[in-house]
XYZ file of N, CA and C in Angstrom:
858
model
N 59.435 -43.198 1.281
C 60.373 -42.151 0.869
C 61.797 -42.564 1.221
N 62.718 -42.499 0.275
C 64.118 -42.777 0.599
C 64.633 -41.777 1.637
N 65.266 -42.303 2.675
C 65.798 -41.459 3.734
C 67.320 -41.571 3.755
N 67.929 -41.015 4.787
C 69.385 -40.937 4.869
C 70.097 -42.244 4.501
N 69.753 -43.391 5.095
C 70.496 -44.619 4.778
C 70.408 -45.035 3.313
N 69.216 -44.927 2.723
C 69.056 -45.352 1.337
C 69.767 -44.401 0.370
N 69.682 -43.094 0.644
C 70.359 -42.128 -0.235
C 71.874 -42.280 -0.105
N 72.355 -42.535 1.108
C 73.782 -42.781 1.300
C 74.211 -44.017 0.517
N 73.388 -45.059 0.528
C 73.713 -46.285 -0.201
C 73.676 -46.072 -1.709
N 72.719 -45.286 -2.201
C 72.666 -44.984 -3.626
C 73.906 -44.200 -4.052
N 74.318 -43.249 -3.228
C 75.524 -42.474 -3.539
C 76.747 -43.383 -3.554
N 76.839 -44.294 -2.585
C 77.974 -45.224 -2.528
C 77.994 -46.129 -3.757
N 76.824 -46.559 -4.189
C 76.742 -47.418 -5.373
C 77.210 -46.669 -6.617
N 76.804 -45.408 -6.743
C 77.250 -44.609 -7.891
C 78.757 -44.360 -7.833
N 79.290 -44.151 -6.638
C 80.739 -43.957 -6.527
C 81.495 -45.203 -6.981
N 80.935 -46.354 -6.666
C 81.577 -47.610 -7.041
C 81.413 -47.923 -8.520
N 80.240 -47.684 -9.064
C 79.921 -48.140 -10.417
C 80.117 -47.072 -11.491
N 79.853 -45.803 -11.164
C 79.773 -44.789 -12.213
C 80.903 -43.764 -12.205
N 81.508 -43.519 -11.054
C 82.571 -42.514 -10.997
C 83.720 -42.909 -11.921
N 84.201 -41.941 -12.677
C 85.271 -42.187 -13.643
C 84.770 -42.300 -15.064
N 83.472 -42.520 -15.230
C 82.883 -42.575 -16.568
C 82.464 -41.179 -17.013
N 82.427 -40.990 -18.310
C 82.037 -39.702 -18.883
C 80.566 -39.720 -19.259
N 79.894 -38.629 -18.985
C 78.480 -38.532 -19.338
C 78.318 -38.364 -20.845
N 77.478 -39.199 -21.427
C 77.145 -39.052 -22.842
C 76.083 -37.964 -22.994
N 75.028 -38.080 -22.186
C 74.027 -37.014 -22.170
C 73.073 -37.206 -20.989
N 72.424 -36.113 -20.666
C 71.401 -36.113 -19.632
C 70.073 -35.832 -20.310
N 69.138 -36.760 -20.202
C 67.836 -36.611 -20.849
C 66.775 -36.303 -19.794
N 66.075 -35.210 -19.976
C 64.977 -34.855 -19.080
C 63.682 -35.327 -19.727
N 63.078 -36.335 -19.132
C 61.870 -36.938 -19.699
C 60.624 -36.259 -19.144
N 60.589 -36.067 -17.835
C 59.483 -35.339 -17.206
C 59.922 -33.889 -17.040
N 59.419 -33.024 -17.898
C 59.876 -31.636 -17.927
C 59.708 -30.972 -16.565
N 58.640 -31.312 -15.853
C 58.377 -30.671 -14.558
C 59.372 -31.102 -13.487
N 60.115 -32.183 -13.726
C 61.050 -32.681 -12.708
C 62.273 -31.784 -12.582
N 62.726 -31.177 -13.686
C 63.919 -30.330 -13.649
C 63.507 -28.911 -13.267
N 64.010 -28.454 -12.143
C 63.590 -27.159 -11.598
C 64.517 -26.009 -11.997
N 65.568 -26.298 -12.752
C 66.516 -25.252 -13.156
C 66.639 -25.234 -14.680
N 67.161 -24.139 -15.211
C 67.347 -24.035 -16.666
C 68.759 -23.591 -17.048
N 69.522 -23.089 -16.070
C 70.896 -22.637 -16.326
C 71.796 -23.152 -15.206
N 72.734 -24.035 -15.556
C 73.122 -24.509 -16.887
C 72.094 -25.478 -17.465
N 72.064 -25.617 -18.796
C 71.127 -26.534 -19.443
C 71.594 -27.976 -19.302
N 70.697 -28.947 -19.475
C 71.080 -30.363 -19.395
C 72.221 -30.728 -20.347
N 72.308 -30.061 -21.486
C 73.354 -30.371 -22.455
C 74.754 -30.088 -21.916
N 74.859 -29.284 -20.854
C 76.163 -28.931 -20.294
C 76.861 -30.119 -19.653
N 76.111 -31.161 -19.345
C 76.677 -32.343 -18.697
C 77.460 -33.202 -19.696
N 77.062 -33.178 -20.950
C 77.687 -34.030 -21.968
C 79.188 -33.807 -22.038
N 79.936 -34.909 -21.995
C 81.386 -34.835 -22.096
C 82.108 -34.647 -20.778
N 81.364 -34.457 -19.702
C 81.988 -34.282 -18.394
C 82.101 -35.625 -17.670
N 83.170 -35.792 -16.950
C 83.363 -37.018 -16.162
C 82.501 -36.971 -14.905
N 81.902 -38.102 -14.570
C 81.172 -38.215 -13.306
C 82.235 -38.397 -12.221
N 82.424 -37.385 -11.396
C 83.569 -37.361 -10.479
C 83.230 -37.729 -9.040
N 81.962 -37.659 -8.670
C 81.624 -37.975 -7.273
C 80.122 -38.134 -7.134
N 79.735 -38.758 -6.023
C 78.321 -38.860 -5.660
C 78.241 -38.803 -4.142
N 77.327 -38.019 -3.642
C 77.177 -37.877 -2.196
C 75.746 -37.499 -1.878
N 75.547 -36.955 -0.715
C 74.192 -36.561 -0.329
C 74.246 -35.358 0.599
N 73.106 -34.672 0.671
C 72.858 -33.604 1.638
C 71.524 -33.954 2.280
N 71.544 -34.501 3.498
C 70.314 -35.001 4.085
C 69.732 -36.088 3.202
N 68.521 -35.872 2.707
C 67.866 -36.843 1.823
C 68.015 -36.471 0.340
N 68.837 -35.478 0.031
C 69.110 -35.093 -1.353
C 70.317 -35.872 -1.873
N 70.194 -36.471 -3.040
C 71.311 -37.122 -3.724
C 72.037 -36.079 -4.564
N 73.376 -36.110 -4.545
C 74.184 -35.127 -5.269
C 75.190 -35.871 -6.152
N 75.009 -35.761 -7.479
C 75.912 -36.388 -8.442
C 76.710 -35.280 -9.114
N 78.048 -35.379 -9.030
C 78.922 -34.307 -9.526
C 79.533 -34.683 -10.864
N 79.487 -33.758 -11.805
C 80.076 -33.949 -13.139
C 81.195 -32.933 -13.347
N 82.375 -33.443 -13.701
C 83.494 -32.567 -14.001
C 83.962 -31.739 -12.830
N 83.538 -32.103 -11.633
C 83.905 -31.325 -10.457
C 83.305 -29.944 -10.438
N 82.344 -29.683 -11.343
C 81.825 -28.315 -11.471
C 80.318 -28.217 -11.552
N 79.658 -29.276 -12.014
C 78.202 -29.272 -12.090
C 77.639 -30.354 -11.178
N 76.535 -30.030 -10.516
C 75.904 -30.960 -9.581
C 74.467 -31.241 -10.024
N 74.146 -32.505 -10.176
C 72.760 -32.915 -10.368
C 72.251 -33.316 -8.987
N 71.468 -32.441 -8.381
C 70.954 -32.652 -7.029
C 69.502 -33.089 -7.143
N 69.180 -34.203 -6.497
C 67.859 -34.805 -6.672
C 67.212 -35.101 -5.331
N 65.958 -34.685 -5.188
C 65.140 -35.131 -4.059
C 64.145 -36.135 -4.622
N 64.228 -37.370 -4.144
C 63.428 -38.454 -4.727
C 61.966 -38.443 -4.276
N 61.634 -37.580 -3.299
C 60.268 -37.469 -2.804
C 59.760 -38.820 -2.306
N 58.457 -39.000 -2.284
C 57.905 -40.205 -1.668
C 58.051 -41.440 -2.553
N 57.892 -41.286 -3.850
C 57.831 -42.459 -4.719
C 58.953 -42.503 -5.750
N 60.007 -41.721 -5.526
C 61.107 -41.711 -6.478
C 62.157 -42.763 -6.162
N 62.948 -43.109 -7.178
C 64.015 -44.087 -6.979
C 65.056 -43.953 -8.081
N 66.211 -44.555 -7.868
C 67.271 -44.591 -8.870
C 67.440 -46.030 -9.339
N 67.425 -46.227 -10.642
C 67.618 -47.557 -11.235
C 68.860 -47.516 -12.123
N 69.867 -48.286 -11.763
C 71.087 -48.320 -12.568
C 70.943 -49.360 -13.664
N 71.345 -49.004 -14.875
C 71.248 -49.904 -16.023
C 72.656 -50.190 -16.549
N 73.006 -51.462 -16.650
C 74.293 -51.809 -17.257
C 74.286 -51.542 -18.751
N 73.104 -51.584 -19.336
C 72.950 -51.257 -20.757
C 71.516 -50.797 -20.983
N 71.358 -49.784 -21.802
C 70.029 -49.287 -22.139
C 69.554 -49.931 -23.431
N 68.239 -49.956 -23.657
C 67.727 -50.370 -24.955
C 68.226 -49.415 -26.039
N 67.775 -49.618 -27.251
C 68.172 -48.759 -28.372
C 68.074 -47.291 -27.993
N 68.974 -46.494 -28.500
C 69.107 -45.090 -28.096
C 68.008 -44.189 -28.642
N 66.813 -44.725 -28.769
C 65.690 -43.903 -29.212
C 65.316 -42.924 -28.110
N 65.179 -41.651 -28.408
C 64.838 -40.671 -27.367
C 63.543 -41.057 -26.656
N 63.532 -40.884 -25.356
C 62.339 -41.173 -24.578
C 61.290 -40.094 -24.817
N 60.042 -40.498 -24.785
C 58.961 -39.554 -25.024
C 58.510 -38.921 -23.702
N 58.516 -37.607 -23.637
C 58.078 -36.924 -22.413
C 56.662 -37.335 -22.018
N 56.471 -37.511 -20.715
C 55.146 -37.836 -20.211
C 54.757 -39.285 -20.310
N 55.636 -40.130 -20.832
C 55.317 -41.544 -20.979
C 56.110 -42.368 -19.966
N 55.411 -43.027 -19.039
C 56.064 -43.915 -18.102
C 56.623 -43.198 -16.883
N 57.283 -43.938 -16.009
C 57.739 -43.386 -14.733
C 59.085 -42.669 -14.783
N 59.819 -42.746 -15.898
C 61.158 -42.163 -15.949
C 61.075 -40.632 -15.989
N 61.793 -39.991 -15.053
C 61.838 -38.532 -15.013
C 63.111 -38.002 -15.660
N 64.237 -38.639 -15.344
C 65.537 -38.199 -15.855
C 66.366 -39.432 -16.179
N 67.106 -39.400 -17.266
C 68.020 -40.483 -17.625
C 69.410 -39.913 -17.844
N 70.415 -40.545 -17.260
C 71.815 -40.178 -17.468
C 72.500 -41.333 -18.167
N 72.995 -41.081 -19.382
C 73.714 -42.096 -20.165
C 75.218 -41.849 -20.032
N 75.979 -42.931 -19.817
C 77.423 -42.833 -19.665
C 78.147 -43.447 -20.859
N 79.454 -43.203 -20.915
C 80.221 -43.567 -22.104
C 80.361 -45.065 -22.346
N 80.137 -45.904 -21.332
C 80.261 -47.357 -21.530
C 78.926 -48.012 -21.845
N 77.906 -47.191 -22.116
C 76.587 -47.721 -22.435
C 75.695 -47.908 -21.229
N 76.266 -47.750 -20.026
C 75.463 -47.875 -18.807
C 74.903 -46.503 -18.435
N 74.303 -46.426 -17.263
C 73.761 -45.168 -16.775
C 72.666 -45.430 -15.766
N 71.897 -44.401 -15.476
C 70.838 -44.593 -14.483
C 69.621 -43.741 -14.816
N 68.475 -44.275 -14.405
C 67.205 -43.568 -14.523
C 66.769 -43.103 -13.148
N 66.232 -41.916 -13.088
C 65.537 -41.430 -11.906
C 64.055 -41.554 -12.214
N 63.357 -42.358 -11.430
C 61.962 -42.663 -11.738
C 61.055 -42.234 -10.592
N 59.768 -42.136 -10.913
C 58.778 -41.831 -9.897
C 57.480 -42.555 -10.221
N 57.039 -43.379 -9.281
C 55.802 -44.136 -9.467
C 54.596 -43.266 -9.120
N 53.428 -43.686 -9.604
C 52.188 -42.999 -9.263
C 51.912 -41.782 -10.118
N 50.800 -41.138 -9.832
C 50.376 -39.978 -10.619
C 50.778 -38.652 -9.988
N 51.040 -38.670 -8.676
C 51.463 -37.446 -8.001
C 52.963 -37.295 -8.172
N 53.379 -36.330 -8.953
C 54.787 -36.180 -9.308
C 55.451 -35.101 -8.439
N 56.358 -35.538 -7.573
C 57.025 -34.611 -6.658
C 58.539 -34.679 -6.751
N 59.077 -35.648 -7.509
C 60.518 -35.747 -7.659
C 61.056 -34.436 -8.216
N 62.152 -33.959 -7.637
C 62.710 -32.677 -8.060
C 64.197 -32.825 -8.346
N 64.632 -32.360 -9.520
C 66.037 -32.415 -9.917
C 66.519 -30.996 -10.219
N 67.747 -30.725 -9.820
C 68.337 -29.398 -10.007
C 69.726 -29.583 -10.596
N 70.037 -28.907 -11.690
C 71.385 -28.906 -12.244
C 71.995 -27.558 -11.902
N 72.966 -27.580 -10.981
C 73.499 -26.334 -10.428
C 75.028 -26.391 -10.350
N 75.626 -25.242 -10.169
C 77.084 -25.163 -9.994
C 77.474 -25.317 -8.525
N 76.538 -25.051 -7.637
C 76.769 -25.160 -6.197
C 75.504 -25.728 -5.557
N 75.599 -26.831 -4.808
C 74.395 -27.406 -4.180
C 73.635 -26.419 -3.313
N 74.321 -25.419 -2.768
C 73.655 -24.430 -1.928
C 72.638 -23.599 -2.707
N 72.682 -23.672 -4.048
C 71.689 -22.975 -4.865
C 70.318 -23.651 -4.782
N 70.292 -24.891 -4.320
C 69.029 -25.617 -4.190
C 68.360 -25.184 -2.888
N 67.144 -24.627 -2.951
C 66.501 -24.100 -1.737
C 66.419 -25.122 -0.601
N 66.045 -26.345 -0.932
C 65.917 -27.361 0.112
C 67.236 -27.698 0.775
N 68.325 -27.629 0.035
C 69.650 -27.909 0.589
C 70.117 -26.759 1.462
N 69.905 -25.549 1.009
C 70.378 -24.378 1.755
C 69.690 -24.254 3.109
N 68.495 -24.833 3.250
C 67.749 -24.726 4.507
C 68.020 -25.880 5.468
N 68.805 -26.860 5.050
C 69.003 -28.050 5.874
C 69.720 -27.738 7.183
N 69.288 -28.414 8.235
C 70.017 -28.379 9.489
C 71.200 -29.321 9.408
N 71.944 -29.501 10.496
C 73.088 -30.412 10.489
C 72.666 -31.849 10.228
N 73.552 -32.616 9.622
C 73.237 -33.994 9.284
C 73.050 -34.824 10.550
N 72.064 -35.712 10.518
C 71.738 -36.520 11.694
C 72.905 -37.374 12.168
N 73.784 -37.762 11.252
C 74.913 -38.598 11.638
C 76.173 -37.785 11.923
N 76.074 -36.473 11.841
C 77.260 -35.637 12.063
C 77.204 -34.870 13.379
N 76.031 -34.791 13.998
C 75.894 -33.977 15.211
C 76.415 -34.708 16.444
N 76.900 -33.933 17.393
C 77.233 -34.497 18.699
C 76.042 -34.276 19.630
N 76.129 -34.794 20.840
C 75.004 -34.711 21.766
C 74.642 -33.269 22.089
N 75.639 -32.409 22.264
C 75.362 -31.014 22.604
C 74.596 -30.314 21.490
N 75.042 -30.520 20.243
C 74.349 -29.908 19.109
C 72.961 -30.492 18.945
N 72.852 -31.808 19.085
C 71.557 -32.475 18.984
C 70.574 -31.900 19.998
N 71.006 -31.757 21.231
C 70.141 -31.224 22.280
C 69.681 -29.816 21.941
N 70.620 -28.994 21.478
C 70.273 -27.617 21.127
C 69.270 -27.572 19.986
N 69.454 -28.437 18.980
C 68.551 -28.432 17.825
C 67.152 -28.935 18.212
N 67.085 -30.023 18.951
C 65.794 -30.612 19.314
C 64.993 -29.671 20.216
N 65.660 -29.011 21.133
C 64.955 -28.138 22.076
C 64.764 -26.725 21.534
N 65.264 -26.468 20.327
C 65.107 -25.127 19.750
C 63.691 -24.890 19.242
N 62.936 -25.953 19.086
C 61.565 -25.821 18.576
C 60.615 -26.611 19.464
N 59.643 -25.949 20.012
C 58.659 -26.603 20.867
C 57.644 -27.324 19.999
N 57.437 -28.600 20.267
C 56.466 -29.362 19.500
C 56.559 -30.836 19.819
N 55.748 -31.623 19.152
C 55.778 -33.073 19.346
C 57.060 -33.622 18.728
N 57.706 -34.528 19.433
C 59.034 -34.983 19.042
C 59.057 -35.625 17.659
N 58.006 -36.328 17.273
C 57.950 -36.934 15.941
C 58.112 -35.873 14.850
N 57.371 -34.774 14.970
C 57.437 -33.722 13.967
C 58.755 -32.973 13.980
N 59.299 -32.721 15.174
C 60.567 -31.999 15.274
C 61.708 -32.840 14.726
N 61.685 -34.134 15.028
C 62.747 -35.036 14.590
C 62.801 -35.144 13.066
N 61.659 -34.995 12.407
C 61.614 -35.122 10.946
C 61.656 -33.776 10.230
N 61.803 -32.693 10.964
C 61.921 -31.366 10.367
C 63.341 -31.215 9.825
N 63.478 -31.114 8.501
C 64.798 -31.095 7.886
C 65.604 -29.843 8.220
N 64.943 -28.800 8.676
C 65.670 -27.605 9.102
C 66.256 -27.777 10.505
N 65.754 -28.737 11.244
C 66.292 -29.044 12.569
C 67.440 -30.038 12.436
N 67.169 -31.168 11.801
C 68.171 -32.201 11.526
C 67.922 -32.736 10.125
N 68.968 -32.971 9.380
C 68.820 -33.429 7.996
C 68.937 -34.940 7.906
N 67.967 -35.539 7.210
C 68.089 -36.945 6.852
C 67.057 -37.879 7.427
N 66.379 -37.495 8.519
C 65.430 -38.399 9.171
C 64.034 -38.168 8.609
N 63.366 -39.244 8.238
C 62.011 -39.158 7.700
C 61.027 -39.954 8.531
N 59.883 -40.228 7.959
C 58.795 -40.870 8.687
C 59.160 -42.270 9.187
N 59.798 -43.057 8.336
C 60.075 -44.449 8.701
C 61.078 -44.563 9.838
N 62.235 -43.933 9.667
C 63.275 -44.100 10.680
C 62.969 -43.328 11.959
N 62.149 -42.283 11.885
C 61.744 -41.623 13.136
C 60.905 -42.566 13.982
N 60.031 -43.368 13.356
C 59.290 -44.386 14.105
C 60.245 -45.344 14.798
N 61.272 -45.779 14.063
C 62.239 -46.728 14.616
C 63.053 -46.104 15.751
N 63.482 -44.869 15.570
C 64.277 -44.177 16.587
C 63.474 -44.002 17.869
N 62.229 -43.574 17.743
C 61.400 -43.359 18.925
C 61.087 -44.668 19.643
N 60.970 -45.745 18.893
C 60.743 -47.043 19.525
C 61.963 -47.467 20.330
N 63.147 -47.334 19.733
C 64.375 -47.694 20.443
C 64.580 -46.797 21.661
N 64.214 -45.516 21.540
C 64.377 -44.568 22.646
C 63.280 -44.691 23.691
N 62.243 -45.487 23.405
C 61.119 -45.706 24.324
C 60.390 -44.394 24.628
N 60.146 -43.631 23.557
C 59.449 -42.357 23.692
C 58.188 -42.328 22.842
N 57.167 -41.691 23.360
C 55.947 -41.481 22.587
C 56.227 -40.526 21.438
N 55.654 -40.784 20.259
C 55.843 -39.845 19.144
C 55.246 -38.476 19.427
N 54.358 -38.382 20.424
C 53.717 -37.115 20.742
C 54.279 -36.471 22.005
N 55.389 -36.997 22.527
C 56.048 -36.339 23.653
C 56.490 -34.948 23.213
N 56.362 -33.963 24.097
C 56.709 -32.586 23.761
C 58.180 -32.319 24.042
N 58.830 -31.667 23.103
C 60.276 -31.454 23.222
C 60.643 -30.631 24.452
N 59.797 -29.688 24.833
C 60.121 -28.834 25.982
C 59.928 -29.551 27.312
N 59.396 -30.768 27.273
C 59.197 -31.532 28.509
C 60.119 -32.741 28.610
N 61.028 -32.906 27.645
C 61.948 -34.034 27.684
C 63.050 -33.764 28.702
N 63.377 -34.789 29.476
C 64.460 -34.675 30.445
C 65.806 -34.853 29.741
N 66.877 -34.504 30.427
C 68.208 -34.705 29.867
C 68.437 -36.177 29.543
N 67.958 -37.052 30.421
C 68.132 -38.491 30.199
C 67.373 -38.944 28.970
N 66.177 -38.435 28.758
C 65.389 -38.805 27.584
C 66.040 -38.296 26.301
N 66.572 -37.084 26.326
C 67.244 -36.542 25.143
C 68.496 -37.347 24.833
N 69.248 -37.710 25.856
C 70.439 -38.535 25.647
C 70.065 -39.887 25.059
N 68.975 -40.461 25.561
C 68.493 -41.758 25.057
C 68.060 -41.628 23.603
N 67.406 -40.513 23.278
C 66.954 -40.273 21.910
C 68.147 -40.121 20.975
N 69.169 -39.414 21.424
C 70.379 -39.219 20.622
C 71.048 -40.559 20.326
N 71.210 -41.382 21.347
C 71.846 -42.685 21.152
C 71.014 -43.576 20.238
N 69.683 -43.487 20.367
C 68.806 -44.271 19.496
C 68.943 -43.817 18.049
N 68.991 -42.508 17.838
C 69.159 -41.979 16.477
C 70.457 -42.478 15.860
N 71.549 -42.368 16.596
C 72.841 -42.792 16.071
C 72.847 -44.291 15.767
N 72.298 -45.106 16.670
C 72.344 -46.557 16.464
C 71.441 -46.995 15.321
N 70.223 -46.436 15.244
C 69.287 -46.825 14.185
C 69.816 -46.406 12.815
N 70.257 -45.159 12.691
C 70.728 -44.671 11.398
C 72.041 -45.352 10.991
N 72.953 -45.539 11.938
C 74.226 -46.185 11.622
C 74.013 -47.627 11.198
N 73.141 -48.325 11.908
C 72.852 -49.716 11.547
C 72.221 -49.802 10.164
N 71.298 -48.881 9.869
C 70.635 -48.896 8.563
C 71.619 -48.594 7.441
N 72.537 -47.646 7.671
C 73.551 -47.344 6.663
C 74.447 -48.554 6.443
N 74.862 -49.195 7.528
C 75.733 -50.374 7.427
C 75.067 -51.485 6.629
N 73.765 -51.681 6.865
C 73.046 -52.724 6.134
C 72.792 -52.355 4.678
N 72.688 -51.053 4.409
C 72.302 -50.609 3.068
C 73.479 -50.437 2.119
N 74.569 -49.847 2.610
C 75.720 -49.589 1.743
C 76.311 -50.919 1.277
N 76.541 -51.027 -0.009
C 77.028 -52.273 -0.603
C 75.934 -53.046 -1.308
N 74.674 -52.708 -1.027
C 73.554 -53.339 -1.718
C 73.355 -52.673 -3.080
N 72.914 -53.461 -4.035
C 72.531 -52.885 -5.315
C 71.273 -52.055 -5.130
N 71.117 -51.045 -5.975
C 69.967 -50.157 -5.852
C 68.653 -50.926 -5.846
N 68.572 -51.983 -6.644
C 67.339 -52.759 -6.753
C 67.011 -53.519 -5.472
N 68.000 -53.708 -4.595
C 67.803 -54.506 -3.380
C 67.546 -53.652 -2.146
N 67.709 -52.348 -2.271
C 67.696 -51.489 -1.090
C 66.337 -51.415 -0.406
N 65.262 -51.361 -1.169
C 63.942 -51.240 -0.554
C 63.619 -52.442 0.314
N 63.945 -53.630 -0.173
C 63.713 -54.841 0.610
C 64.568 -54.873 1.861
N 65.809 -54.417 1.751
C 66.706 -54.372 2.901
C 66.180 -53.398 3.943
N 65.650 -52.275 3.489
C 65.093 -51.283 4.412
C 63.939 -51.882 5.208
N 63.002 -52.505 4.526
C 61.832 -53.059 5.202
C 62.203 -54.177 6.175
N 63.213 -54.957 5.835
C 63.570 -56.108 6.666
C 64.086 -55.712 8.037
N 64.566 -54.488 8.177
C 65.132 -54.075 9.452
C 64.169 -53.362 10.377
N 62.935 -53.136 9.948
C 61.986 -52.377 10.770
C 61.504 -53.174 11.980
N 61.360 -52.458 13.104
C 60.799 -53.034 14.316
C 59.309 -52.715 14.425
N 58.943 -51.446 14.142
C 57.541 -51.045 14.259
C 57.003 -50.408 12.984
N 57.820 -49.676 12.260
C 57.301 -48.977 11.087
C 56.767 -49.977 10.056
N 55.562 -49.673 9.554
C 54.887 -50.512 8.551
C 54.596 -51.924 9.076
N 54.508 -52.068 10.413
C 54.246 -53.385 11.010
C 52.973 -53.371 11.862
N 52.008 -52.542 11.499
C 50.755 -52.450 12.241
C 50.097 -53.825 12.372
N 49.715 -54.170 13.610
C 49.040 -55.438 13.869
C 49.963 -56.596 14.169
N 51.261 -56.402 13.966
C 52.237 -57.459 14.240
C 52.810 -57.286 15.644
N 53.397 -58.333 16.214
C 53.953 -58.213 17.565
C 55.236 -57.393 17.598
N 55.372 -56.586 18.627
C 56.607 -55.845 18.845
C 57.727 -56.851 19.111
N 58.869 -56.726 18.447
C 59.950 -57.687 18.641
C 60.610 -57.592 20.014
N 60.314 -56.515 20.750
C 60.916 -56.344 22.080
C 60.031 -56.915 23.177
N 58.744 -56.544 23.157
C 57.862 -56.936 24.268
C 56.709 -57.850 23.853
N 56.426 -57.950 22.561
C 55.349 -58.814 22.084
C 53.995 -58.140 21.984
N 53.867 -56.901 22.482
C 52.605 -56.171 22.344
C 52.325 -55.919 20.863
N 51.073 -55.624 20.547
C 50.690 -55.379 19.157
C 51.095 -53.974 18.727
N 51.768 -53.868 17.600
C 52.159 -52.569 17.052
C 50.900 -51.839 16.592
N 50.761 -50.593 17.027
C 49.586 -49.788 16.686
C 49.951 -48.706 15.675
N 48.910 -48.054 15.148
C 49.084 -47.027 14.118
C 48.232 -45.810 14.423
N 48.756 -44.644 14.084
C 47.974 -43.409 14.071
C 48.010 -42.885 12.647
N 46.837 -42.647 12.075
C 46.750 -42.206 10.686
C 46.508 -40.705 10.595
N 47.119 -40.109 9.587
C 46.918 -38.694 9.284
C 46.349 -38.601 7.873
N 46.235 -37.402 7.340
C 45.626 -37.226 6.022
C 46.378 -37.980 4.937
N 47.721 -37.891 4.945
C 48.470 -38.517 3.856
C 49.647 -39.357 4.347
N 49.655 -39.668 5.626
C 50.736 -40.508 6.162
C 50.254 -41.187 7.432
N 51.137 -41.941 8.063
C 50.795 -42.614 9.316
C 52.069 -42.879 10.087
N 51.911 -43.184 11.372
C 53.048 -43.581 12.185
C 52.695 -44.868 12.919
N 53.724 -45.612 13.291
C 53.522 -46.846 14.031
C 54.353 -46.800 15.314
N 53.857 -47.468 16.343
C 54.508 -47.438 17.645
C 54.068 -48.645 18.467
N 54.764 -48.889 19.558
C 54.396 -49.960 20.488
C 53.909 -49.329 21.782
N 52.663 -49.576 22.194
C 52.151 -48.977 23.432
C 52.969 -49.346 24.666
N 53.335 -50.607 24.804
C 54.077 -51.022 25.992
C 55.444 -50.364 26.059
N 56.151 -50.322 24.951
C 57.506 -49.764 24.934
C 57.527 -48.243 24.992
N 56.476 -47.593 24.470
C 56.583 -46.154 24.242
C 55.569 -45.281 24.968
N 54.405 -45.794 25.292
C 53.363 -44.918 25.853
C 52.773 -45.454 27.150
N 53.546 -46.232 27.891
C 53.062 -46.743 29.167
C 51.871 -47.663 29.037
N 51.747 -48.311 27.889
C 50.640 -49.239 27.657
C 49.386 -48.589 27.123
N 49.365 -47.259 27.023
C 48.172 -46.553 26.554
C 48.201 -46.399 25.035
N 47.155 -46.852 24.339
C 47.102 -46.630 22.889
C 46.838 -45.162 22.589
N 47.468 -44.667 21.537
C 47.236 -43.297 21.098
C 45.984 -43.256 20.232
N 45.147 -42.244 20.446
C 43.924 -42.114 19.656
C 44.260 -41.541 18.288
N 43.467 -41.933 17.289
C 43.637 -41.404 15.948
C 43.319 -39.913 15.980
N 44.233 -39.094 15.523
C 44.058 -37.639 15.585
C 42.840 -37.169 14.808
N 42.423 -37.946 13.831
C 41.292 -37.506 13.011
C 39.975 -37.705 13.737
N 39.992 -38.534 14.794
C 38.738 -38.895 15.442
C 38.581 -38.309 16.843
N 39.677 -38.186 17.567
C 39.578 -37.677 18.929
C 40.913 -37.102 19.356
N 40.935 -36.511 20.515
C 42.181 -35.885 20.944
C 43.240 -36.933 21.235
N 44.481 -36.544 21.173
C 45.594 -37.455 21.356
C 45.742 -37.819 22.827
N 46.027 -39.071 23.071
C 46.360 -39.507 24.423
C 47.875 -39.430 24.542
N 48.374 -38.609 25.428
C 49.806 -38.476 25.600
C 50.294 -39.341 26.754
């Protein structure tokens, strides 16, 4: 799933490549992807693409300074920029991975795509991003909070730190991948309870969050959209590295699997050398 660094990089790429161009049209290929009906997609035609930004993990593309195409890419969504499209034959709904296509006046534009059969990508054409339910519920951005706010947000909900850290109503922008990285840098178990964290541990977690996310943004911004996924994977220490040596201590990176996701961690760095049991099979070792 694209997280804060990748969405920030996609927005930066659109600001560099697309801002200043006029929209020719917005084509909705996957009807279920567009969650709004007013204003209609045709309202974008003739408007200048004036900005691109993000709200947590939501991408926000602004047309004419008045309409916002807000997109949550979900787990398998992505943005593909095209310098030129094939012949202007209308795309057939339900065919292929393309959910939404934006054509610009110079013949370029971008596709919002989603791989796989489970379709969760969501696009909203609104006059105010706050009209999008997921945006209106977001907590403060992970890169905008200070230590005091971070502490208040993290301790406002009792639970395992992995789940609290990825709760978008607590902090916006952190997902499964970078939470693994943050917890590894902070030397904390993903199942540590927020109400039992010391001030020193919370401070360490805050610094880890800032360093991991800032480093990822620095590495990602300036990359072409097609290169971002590879850049993301290249920087991981533990996430998606099950069975490989931890780059800090050399211990084997372990995994805990859930119904539809998993987490990775280093026992030596994070859990005092104790492997965490798979939640599906036995109780968790904290």
